[in-house]
Structure formats: structure tokens, C-alpha cells
XYZ file of C-alpha atoms in Angstrom:
562
model
C -113.073 8.455 19.014
C -112.579 10.183 15.687
C -108.787 10.307 16.325
C -108.682 6.559 16.934
C -110.494 5.914 13.671
C -108.074 8.192 11.846
C -105.135 6.312 13.488
C -106.496 2.929 12.431
C -107.006 4.188 8.886
C -103.374 5.453 8.785
C -102.016 2.108 10.022
C -104.045 0.264 7.386
C -102.754 2.598 4.694
C -99.118 2.165 5.822
C -99.479 -1.616 5.904
C -101.025 -1.658 2.408
C -98.183 0.578 1.164
C -95.562 -1.797 2.644
C -97.305 -4.818 1.044
C -97.234 -3.032 -2.310
C -93.534 -2.084 -1.827
C -92.540 -5.688 -0.908
C -94.469 -7.060 -3.918
C -92.521 -4.704 -6.211
C -89.222 -5.707 -4.550
C -90.014 -9.437 -4.959
C -90.879 -8.804 -8.633
C -87.525 -7.060 -9.125
C -85.678 -9.979 -7.458
C -87.556 -12.437 -9.707
C -86.511 -10.546 -12.798
C -82.856 -10.652 -11.744
C -83.056 -14.386 -11.031
C -84.704 -14.986 -14.408
C -81.886 -13.131 -16.155
C -79.288 -15.091 -14.128
C -80.889 -18.459 -14.914
C -81.117 -17.516 -18.598
C -77.388 -16.906 -18.589
C -76.812 -20.237 -16.825
C -78.907 -22.031 -19.458
C -76.601 -20.651 -22.120
C -73.499 -21.838 -20.224
C -73.886 -25.373 -21.526
C -70.869 -27.636 -21.031
C -71.969 -30.194 -23.629
C -69.290 -29.056 -26.101
C -66.527 -29.635 -23.550
C -67.963 -33.031 -22.669
C -68.044 -33.978 -26.325
C -64.404 -32.923 -26.831
C -63.285 -34.884 -23.806
C -65.137 -37.997 -24.926
C -63.286 -37.830 -28.230
C -59.928 -37.739 -26.308
C -60.549 -41.313 -25.117
C -59.318 -40.668 -21.597
C -58.063 -43.508 -19.400
C -57.086 -44.246 -15.835
C -57.314 -41.400 -13.324
C -58.193 -38.925 -16.108
C -61.180 -41.066 -17.158
C -62.290 -41.393 -13.535
C -62.055 -37.644 -13.059
C -64.024 -36.975 -16.292
C -66.815 -39.371 -15.314
C -67.088 -37.813 -11.866
C -67.344 -34.304 -13.331
C -69.872 -35.438 -15.919
C -72.046 -37.048 -13.227
C -71.868 -33.887 -11.122
C -72.873 -31.799 -14.159
C -75.837 -34.047 -14.929
C -76.984 -33.911 -11.308
C -76.790 -30.135 -11.263
C -78.618 -29.579 -14.538
C -81.211 -32.365 -14.303
C -82.114 -32.001 -10.659
C -80.831 -28.871 -8.934
C -81.503 -26.472 -11.824
C -85.026 -27.836 -12.283
C -85.711 -27.382 -8.577
C -84.520 -23.789 -8.844
C -86.898 -23.040 -11.753
C -89.814 -24.646 -9.890
C -89.128 -22.542 -6.793
C -89.021 -19.383 -8.942
C -92.428 -20.144 -10.473
C -93.877 -20.792 -6.998
C -92.442 -17.521 -5.691
C -93.863 -15.649 -8.700
C -97.311 -17.151 -8.161
C -97.313 -16.254 -4.465
C -96.228 -12.719 -5.217
C -99.031 -12.352 -7.771
C -101.496 -13.649 -5.163
C -100.199 -10.923 -2.822
C -98.577 -13.546 -0.554
C -95.546 -11.305 -0.490
C -93.954 -12.579 2.723
C -93.943 -16.204 1.631
C -92.663 -15.154 -1.798
C -89.836 -13.121 -0.222
C -88.692 -16.036 1.959
C -88.723 -18.454 -0.998
C -86.801 -15.965 -3.164
C -84.037 -15.719 -0.547
C -83.667 -19.485 -0.569
C -83.722 -19.563 -4.368
C -81.113 -16.806 -4.572
C -78.712 -18.861 -2.351
C -79.273 -22.011 -4.418
C -78.686 -20.131 -7.669
C -75.359 -18.830 -6.264
C -74.389 -22.366 -5.183
C -75.391 -23.765 -8.583
C -73.351 -21.098 -10.351
C -70.297 -21.831 -8.171
C -70.574 -25.581 -8.673
C -71.036 -25.184 -12.427
C -67.912 -22.995 -12.502
C -65.924 -25.669 -10.650
C -67.119 -28.383 -13.029
C -66.280 -26.203 -16.031
C -62.779 -25.607 -14.672
C -62.366 -29.348 -14.113
C -63.298 -29.989 -17.770
C -60.882 -27.223 -18.847
C -58.070 -28.785 -16.805
C -58.676 -32.124 -18.489
C -58.834 -30.481 -21.917
C -55.510 -28.684 -21.461
C -53.752 -31.476 -19.509
C -52.570 -33.231 -22.632
C -51.052 -30.085 -24.116
C -49.625 -28.966 -20.791
C -48.106 -32.393 -20.096
C -46.599 -32.439 -23.548
C -44.964 -29.041 -23.026
C -43.801 -29.923 -19.534
C -42.530 -33.314 -20.664
C -40.550 -31.748 -23.495
C -38.990 -29.219 -21.101
C -38.082 -31.893 -18.555
C -36.699 -34.093 -21.316
C -34.378 -31.269 -22.334
C -33.302 -30.740 -18.708
C -32.674 -34.444 -18.337
C -30.562 -34.621 -21.473
C -28.599 -31.542 -20.388
C -27.886 -33.000 -16.922
C -26.997 -36.395 -18.384
C -24.564 -34.776 -20.782
C -23.034 -32.718 -17.951
C -22.533 -35.775 -15.736
C -21.068 -37.879 -18.574
C -18.762 -35.229 -20.025
C -17.667 -33.738 -16.686
C -17.448 -36.897 -14.602
C -13.905 -35.836 -13.646
C -15.542 -33.159 -11.452
C -17.720 -35.644 -9.550
C -15.379 -38.550 -8.879
C -16.873 -41.457 -6.963
C -20.292 -39.788 -6.971
C -20.605 -40.279 -10.757
C -21.995 -43.820 -10.559
C -24.681 -42.814 -8.091
C -25.614 -39.813 -10.236
C -25.931 -42.041 -13.315
C -28.205 -44.369 -11.355
C -30.432 -41.408 -10.452
C -30.475 -40.269 -14.093
C -31.437 -43.793 -15.194
C -34.312 -43.708 -12.716
C -35.480 -40.401 -14.234
C -35.271 -41.918 -17.754
C -37.546 -44.726 -16.616
C -40.006 -42.217 -15.183
C -40.033 -40.296 -18.477
C -40.834 -43.522 -20.348
C -43.690 -44.328 -17.985
C -45.030 -40.769 -18.311
C -45.007 -41.131 -22.095
C -46.863 -44.444 -21.924
C -49.533 -42.963 -19.635
C -49.950 -39.957 -21.936
C -50.381 -42.238 -24.955
C -53.034 -44.191 -23.064
C -54.891 -40.951 -22.209
C -54.189 -40.975 -18.449
C -53.035 -37.365 -18.310
C -53.544 -36.941 -14.549
C -51.306 -39.872 -13.665
C -48.789 -38.698 -16.254
C -48.798 -35.237 -14.643
C -47.883 -36.798 -11.306
C -44.926 -38.550 -12.927
C -43.818 -35.231 -14.427
C -43.929 -33.601 -10.995
C -41.785 -36.408 -9.595
C -39.330 -36.071 -12.491
C -39.055 -32.311 -11.951
C -38.316 -32.864 -8.264
C -35.608 -35.457 -8.981
C -33.976 -33.299 -11.673
C -33.864 -30.399 -9.199
C -32.303 -32.677 -6.607
C -29.550 -33.789 -8.988
C -28.875 -30.165 -9.941
C -28.468 -29.267 -6.284
C -26.280 -32.327 -5.686
C -23.900 -31.325 -8.466
C -23.404 -27.926 -6.806
C -22.493 -29.675 -3.552
C -20.406 -32.496 -5.034
C -18.061 -30.405 -7.161
C -16.363 -28.381 -4.356
C -16.220 -31.440 -2.082
C -14.580 -33.564 -4.766
C -12.271 -30.679 -5.688
C -10.898 -30.779 -2.143
C -10.597 -34.577 -2.175
C -9.141 -34.829 -5.687
C -6.916 -31.765 -5.975
C -6.501 -29.686 -2.817
C -5.842 -32.414 -0.242
C -3.622 -34.613 -2.454
C -1.588 -31.553 -3.463
C -1.089 -30.593 0.157
C -0.180 -34.156 1.136
C 2.422 -34.306 -1.659
C 3.886 -31.000 -0.508
C 4.065 -32.231 3.091
C 5.800 -35.424 1.929
C 8.375 -33.451 -0.069
C 9.113 -31.073 2.801
C 9.285 -33.931 5.297
C 11.717 -35.931 3.143
C 13.854 -32.826 2.710
C 13.898 -32.236 6.473
C 14.758 -35.872 7.153
C 17.784 -35.527 4.858
C 18.776 -32.516 6.967
C 18.579 -34.758 10.087
C 15.460 -33.164 11.544
C 13.816 -35.223 14.271
C 10.110 -35.242 15.169
C 8.228 -36.207 18.272
C 5.316 -37.498 16.161
C 5.414 -40.253 13.540
C 4.911 -38.052 10.474
C 4.733 -41.005 8.058
C 1.982 -42.579 10.144
C 0.078 -39.281 10.368
C 0.288 -38.835 6.574
C -0.966 -42.395 6.084
C -3.892 -41.813 8.459
C -4.781 -38.599 6.617
C -4.723 -40.443 3.280
C -7.035 -43.076 4.763
C -9.393 -40.274 5.779
C -9.349 -38.949 2.204
C -10.171 -42.423 0.831
C -12.969 -42.868 3.339
C -14.400 -39.442 2.473
C -14.316 -40.404 -1.230
C -16.290 -43.529 -0.391
C -18.891 -41.467 1.461
C -19.065 -39.103 -1.506
C -19.827 -42.085 -3.741
C -22.750 -42.801 -1.421
C -23.847 -39.143 -1.692
C -23.581 -38.932 2.108
C -22.795 -35.221 2.098
C -22.981 -34.703 5.870
C -20.390 -37.412 6.435
C -18.168 -35.999 3.651
C -18.358 -32.487 5.107
C -17.403 -33.798 8.544
C -14.547 -35.888 7.127
C -13.221 -33.046 4.999
C -13.132 -30.714 7.988
C -11.200 -33.363 9.924
C -8.806 -33.798 6.986
C -8.235 -30.028 6.802
C -7.366 -30.000 10.505
C -5.019 -32.975 10.128
C -3.227 -31.300 7.218
C -2.998 -28.012 9.116
C -1.508 -29.891 12.069
C 1.070 -31.564 9.801
C 2.054 -28.203 8.311
C 2.272 -26.799 11.831
C 4.455 -29.695 12.998
C 6.927 -29.189 10.147
C 6.906 -25.407 10.587
C 7.466 -25.703 14.338
C 10.611 -27.784 13.787
C 11.942 -25.473 11.062
C 11.387 -22.416 13.252
C 12.649 -24.363 16.255
C 15.987 -24.987 14.599
C 16.388 -21.304 13.742
C 15.591 -20.296 17.313
C 17.854 -22.956 18.834
C 20.868 -22.013 16.699
C 20.216 -18.358 17.513
C 19.798 -18.905 21.281
C 22.381 -21.632 21.907
C 25.287 -19.278 22.705
C 23.242 -16.656 24.625
C 21.818 -19.394 26.837
C 25.309 -20.762 27.454
C 26.578 -17.283 28.300
C 23.704 -16.750 30.692
C 24.361 -20.148 32.283
C 28.064 -19.389 32.733
C 27.201 -15.989 34.171
C 24.799 -17.598 36.639
C 27.471 -20.113 37.685
C 30.012 -17.296 38.124
C 27.582 -15.282 40.253
C 26.723 -18.352 42.296
C 30.391 -19.158 42.932
C 31.110 -15.574 43.960
C 28.176 -15.671 46.366
C 29.421 -19.044 47.618
C 32.813 -17.511 48.435
C 31.161 -14.714 50.362
C 28.891 -17.102 52.248
C 31.792 -19.349 53.237
C 33.733 -16.333 54.507
C 30.740 -15.001 56.434
C 30.041 -18.404 57.951
C 33.335 -18.110 59.782
C 31.862 -15.354 61.900
C 28.103 -15.699 61.450
C 25.418 -18.330 61.693
C 23.248 -17.972 58.580
C 19.535 -18.761 58.575
C 18.396 -22.223 57.560
C 16.283 -20.646 54.817
C 19.284 -18.844 53.306
C 21.442 -21.970 53.345
C 18.667 -24.160 51.919
C 17.826 -21.699 49.125
C 21.492 -21.375 48.191
C 21.963 -25.169 48.126
C 18.775 -25.605 46.083
C 20.134 -23.083 43.578
C 23.352 -25.065 43.343
C 21.370 -28.240 42.638
C 19.246 -26.468 40.041
C 22.323 -25.031 38.315
C 23.774 -28.522 38.004
C 20.515 -29.884 36.598
C 20.261 -26.989 34.146
C 23.859 -27.522 33.063
C 23.210 -31.231 32.495
C 20.059 -30.482 30.533
C 21.839 -27.902 28.371
C 24.806 -30.210 27.721
C 22.461 -33.072 26.811
C 20.584 -30.871 24.317
C 23.826 -29.633 22.755
C 25.056 -33.217 22.469
C 21.804 -34.247 20.757
C 22.265 -31.366 18.323
C 25.817 -32.506 17.621
C 24.622 -36.111 17.145
C 21.842 -34.875 14.785
C 19.216 -36.419 17.060
C 17.678 -33.264 18.456
C 13.989 -32.441 18.233
C 14.476 -28.701 17.844
C 11.047 -27.722 19.177
C 11.788 -29.694 22.358
C 15.266 -28.132 22.634
C 13.753 -24.683 22.171
C 11.343 -25.403 25.021
C 14.263 -26.654 27.119
C 16.162 -23.420 26.456
C 13.128 -21.369 27.500
C 12.823 -23.432 30.675
C 16.568 -23.056 31.368
C 16.348 -19.281 30.994
C 13.367 -19.222 33.344
C 15.272 -21.238 35.954
C 18.278 -18.954 35.606
C 16.042 -15.914 36.039
C 14.647 -17.436 39.220
C 18.134 -18.293 40.513
C 19.410 -14.802 39.770
C 16.483 -13.192 41.587
C 16.838 -15.633 44.483
C 20.568 -15.031 44.930
C 20.127 -11.282 44.703
C 17.715 -11.607 47.610
C 20.269 -13.737 49.500
C 22.996 -11.170 48.894
C 20.686 -8.374 50.028
C 19.867 -10.385 53.158
C 23.597 -10.808 53.900
C 24.131 -7.070 53.533
C 21.165 -6.510 55.790
C 22.630 -8.962 58.300
C 25.918 -7.019 58.448
C 24.042 -3.785 58.765
C 21.861 -5.307 61.462
C 24.962 -6.326 63.431
C 26.173 -2.741 63.663
C 22.691 -1.563 64.522
C 22.479 -4.249 67.217
C 25.871 -3.234 68.703
C 24.829 0.403 68.812
C 21.489 -0.563 70.325
C 23.100 -2.704 73.040
C 25.513 0.082 73.933
C 22.559 2.424 74.198
C 20.677 -0.093 76.371
C 23.673 -0.368 78.700
C 23.853 3.419 79.086
C 20.117 3.671 79.729
C 20.348 0.882 82.311
C 23.171 2.737 84.052
C 21.012 5.880 84.129
C 18.193 3.930 85.805
C 20.665 2.654 88.374
C 21.938 6.182 89.177
C 18.375 7.514 89.401
C 17.578 4.908 92.034
C 20.873 5.530 93.906
C 20.053 9.241 94.079
C 16.960 8.387 96.115
C 19.282 7.116 98.891
C 16.895 4.388 99.920
C 17.528 1.732 102.549
C 16.551 -0.900 99.993
C 14.541 -1.695 96.863
C 11.468 -3.898 96.227
C 12.302 -7.466 95.232
C 10.200 -7.316 92.035
C 12.015 -4.176 90.894
C 15.428 -5.694 91.629
C 14.473 -8.923 89.813
C 13.342 -6.988 86.756
C 16.425 -4.748 86.836
C 18.814 -7.730 86.929
C 16.786 -9.504 84.247
C 17.395 -6.557 81.905
C 20.997 -6.410 83.061
C 21.461 -10.101 82.180
C 19.769 -9.627 78.806
C 22.157 -6.822 77.872
C 25.190 -8.855 78.985
C 23.893 -11.825 77.012
C 23.643 -9.648 73.895
C 27.228 -8.495 74.432
C 28.330 -12.127 74.757
C 26.435 -13.189 71.607
C 27.803 -10.235 69.607
C 31.328 -11.161 70.734
C 30.831 -14.867 69.993
C 32.988 -16.675 67.409
C 29.910 -17.164 65.227
C 27.216 -14.524 65.498
C 23.599 -15.585 65.045
C 22.081 -12.328 63.868
C 18.618 -13.827 63.534
C 18.522 -14.637 67.270
C 20.290 -11.407 68.211
C 17.788 -9.313 66.246
C 14.917 -10.987 68.034
C 16.607 -10.550 71.450
C 17.341 -6.885 70.730
C 13.632 -6.282 70.277
C 12.778 -8.160 73.480
C 15.457 -6.307 75.476
C 14.304 -2.959 74.125
C 10.784 -3.683 75.333
C 11.993 -4.923 78.744
C 14.220 -1.853 79.157
C 11.285 0.419 78.356
C 9.256 -1.350 81.020
C 12.132 -0.912 83.491
C 12.246 2.818 82.739
C 8.540 3.044 83.542
C 9.018 1.031 86.721
C 11.876 3.375 87.762
C 9.713 6.429 87.114
C 6.911 4.957 89.166
C 9.282 3.961 91.972
C 10.863 7.443 92.117
C 7.438 9.109 92.099
C 6.095 6.933 94.906
C 9.224 7.424 97.008
C 9.134 11.226 96.669
C 5.367 11.327 97.241
C 5.533 9.062 100.294
C 8.342 11.069 101.836
C 6.315 14.309 101.485
C 3.157 12.639 102.757
C 4.978 11.264 105.813
C 6.525 14.632 106.516
C 3.136 16.336 106.243
C 1.504 13.667 108.388
C 3.737 14.462 111.372
C 1.434 17.367 112.325
C -1.320 14.848 113.166
C 0.990 12.273 114.844
C -0.146 12.939 118.421
C -3.690 14.098 117.802
C -5.292 10.918 116.658
C -4.235 7.479 117.983
C -5.697 5.653 115.005
C -3.934 7.997 112.580
C -0.686 7.508 114.565
C -0.919 3.751 114.095
C -1.316 4.172 110.327
C 1.606 6.601 110.228
C 3.849 4.117 112.087
C 2.749 1.363 109.746
C 3.498 3.479 106.648
C 6.982 4.363 107.979
C 7.720 0.690 108.580
C 6.615 -0.236 105.068
C 8.847 2.528 103.699
C 11.969 2.079 105.895
C 11.994 -1.637 106.619
C 9.945 -3.467 103.970
C 10.853 -1.203 100.978
C 7.237 -1.534 99.914
C 6.875 2.002 98.625
C 3.629 1.394 96.718
C 1.752 0.136 99.784
C 3.350 2.776 102.017
C 2.001 5.437 99.664
C -1.447 3.875 99.734
C -1.592 3.579 103.564
C -0.452 7.118 104.344
C -2.627 8.620 101.585
C -5.717 6.968 102.984
C -4.885 8.061 106.563
C -4.273 11.700 105.573
C -7.499 11.881 103.592
C -9.401 10.694 106.665
C -8.156 13.635 108.738
C -7.718 16.254 105.990
C -9.567 15.743 102.787
C -7.775 17.033 99.671
C -4.379 17.151 101.275
C -2.955 14.308 99.160
C -3.970 15.973 95.917
C -2.344 19.248 96.961
C 0.907 17.462 97.797
C 0.878 15.560 94.467
C 0.701 18.885 92.659
C 4.017 19.912 94.211
C 5.818 16.936 92.640
C 7.410 17.466 89.205
C 7.951 14.597 86.833
């Protein structure tokens, strides 16, 4: 119980200490606010108001002054009084130990004092701006007047640098002069704010003209000096070339006239200060002039190249004709004994046609040169095309000549091959004769005589009045393949004959032991001796032997050498 009482006493003591501490804090805050409001009382703006009233402001300046003055009166007559009243109330509450209410009111008062101080500062600055506006406008106006006079002098004395843009620039300067007059009138009336706006507009327009002059001068320099100088040079060179009988594919006079029209049009756009259009036009003019220079240069260089290449091209052409004629002689001689391929004949005839066309083209160009009617760039291109055609003809006829050599070589190869085929066919015949057979299978005989006929046909074609090596070469390949097949057929025939003979001989030991086997043996002998069907005879006897003695056929096969 005693502890609780002690606790309550401690809480009461702490609370009383906090109330005392808060009262002291509120008193300190009040003292600071009193000092701050004393300072604000001293910051009277009446002197500034009096000075401004003596300036006899007008227009927007007068409106601004009246607004600021009304705001000042409202702040001092109403807001400041409310602040002082709240401070007295807070002080009374704090004295009465109503510290919490006093603290809350002091916070509100502190915020309002800060707002009042900020607003008063803004009003004071507004008065200051009005007070200095006259002097500032005067200084600014004097500076802009100097800039205007300097620009006007530059445009008037250096109009030769601005060409058609001069009139437009003078109009803009006249507009600025009018603005300066209006600014002066407003200043004299006391409307410094409106005058300041005019000065800002004047400054902007003067800056614009300054920037325009920097753009106009190089553009007009191109239009007035560079382009005309280049056009005059092109005219002089063109007239000189015409006297030297140069010809041109393009109408140079017309192109020069069109370029001059572009220059005039660009000058008109410059007079309108349409800089984007002038830039675009000038770039087009530069390209046109470059193209004209290029056209003249191409013809000058073309003449040099043509005079330099005229004889070499002729020599090359004559050489190509000589080579063609020599190849023609060889072809005609070979055609007496050979049939040439359609491709060879066509290519050769096409070359002849091309040579004639090239000759006609060359002669026509040379005649135009002699008649002083040649466009040298076109002739140069013709010469290049002629040389290209001659290169193609030369390569083509080299291939033809190589093909002819190959044809002659192929003939000898074919003759040797056919002789070899005939010998190999004779060997196959002797191999079969050595078997001493009663006859041969029809399919073997048919194939043998087919190869025999093919070889004889090759001999006939090689001995013909006109040899067709293309067909012969193809037939040689076919015959070679057929002969190889015949060799294989002969090998197989010989093997089956030898094998069947040995099988039949071996089978005799079972001839009388097994009637069924005997029947198969008789059948196999008939197939061998009478039908000449050695493949089936081999099959029949092999099957019969295996039925009575397994493995016997394999043993007999091992005794046969290839």
C-alpha cells in the first residue's frame, strides 16, 4: 500500500515537472515570436509605396502596383493583427498554466508568422521590381537600340552580301523600329511592364535577324559568285569543245539554261527567306553543275582514249578475222572427211556473224570520227564492247580448235579400240571352240553376233567418206560395255560346261543304283548334248547328285580353276 502511494506521488511529481517544462518552452517560443514580429513591424514598405506613387505608373504597371498595395494592406491590417491577437491569447493561457492549449496555438501562430514573412517578402520584391523597371528598361532599351542601329547599318552597307534577301531584312528592321517607338511611348506613359514585354520581343527579333544573316551570306555567296562562275566556265569550255567538233549526247545548252533557271528560282526563295527551299535548291544546283562538268570531262577523256585505242582495236579486229579465216580453212578441210557437231558449226557461224557486226560497228565509229560527228564517250564504249566481243570470239574459237584436235585424237583412239575389240572377240570365239561343244545357247550366239556386228559397224563408220566422231565415240563406249558383258558370258559358259562335264562323269557311279537319279542324269545329258542348255543341265545334275551324296558338288567345284 505504501509503495502504491509512493508511485502515485512520483507520477504527480513527474507530471508537474513536465507542465513546468512545457510552460518554460512556450514562454521561450513566445519571446522568439515577439522578436520576429518586432522585426516585421520595422519592415514597413510605406517608403516604397510612396516612391512608386510618385512615378505615376500606368497600364499593366499601375495594375500590378495596385494589386501589390492591396495585398500589403490586407497582410498588415488583417493578418498581422490576427497574429498579434493569437500571441496574446497564447501568452495568457501559458500564464494560467493552460500549457497544452498555449502550445497548440503557438504552433499555429508560428506557421502564420512564417507565411506572413514570406508574403511580405514577395510583395517587397514586387515593389522593388517596379521601382527598378524604369531604369532597367532604359538600359535594356539603349542596348537594343545600339544593336538595332548596328544591324541596320550592316544590312544597308553590306547589302551586296545578302542579295534578294535585303528587302525582307529591311522590312524586319522596320518592324523592330516600330516596336522600339512603341516601347518608348509606353515607358513615357509609365507602363514599364508592357514596355518590358516589347523589349523582350525586340531582343528576340534582333537575334533572329543576326542568325539569318549568318545563314544568308553563304547561301547568297553560292548563288551570286560560285554558281555563276562555274556556269561561265562551263559555257567557255563547251564553246571551245564545240569549235573542236565535239559532239554530246545531252543538250548542254538546255542543261545550262535549266541550271540558270534553278539559280534564279533559288534567289527568289532567298528573297522570301525560305532557307529550307534555298538549301534544297542549292544542293540540286551543285549536282547539276557537277554533272555538267562530268559530261564535258567524259567527252574530253573519251577523245583521248578513242585516239589512243583506235589502232589497237583495229589490229585486234584484224587478228581475230585472220584467226577466224585460218580456222575456217581447217574446218572446211576437215569437213571433207569428218562430220562436225552441230554445236561446233553453229558457234563458228555465230562468230562469223559477230565479226561482221563488230567490223561494221568499228567502221561506222571511225567514219563518224572522220566526219567530226562522233560522241567520243559512246565510241569509247563501243570500242570496249568490241574488245569484249573479240575476247569472247577468241576464247570460243580456241575451244573449237581444241575440240577439233580432240576429235582427231579420238579417231585414232577409236581405231585402236576397235582393233582391240576385234582381237578380244576373236579370243572369245577361240575359247568357245576349244570347248568342242555340239552347239551353243541361242542367247549367247545372239549376243556374240550383236557384238560382232557392232565392231564391224565401227569399222565401216571409221572407213566412211565422212567420219562422224561424235557418233563413233558414243558407239565405242557402248561396244566396250557389250564386249565386257560378252566376256563375262563366255566365262560363265565355259565354267558351266566344265562343271557339268565333271558332274556328269562323277554321276555315272550312281547311274544304275537309283532309277530316279538315272532319269535326272539322262535328262541332264540331253540338256547338255542336244539342247545346249548348259545352265539348266548344271542345275539338274547338281540337284540330283546332292540328293544322293551331299557335298559332292562343292568338292567338284573346288577342282575347277578359273
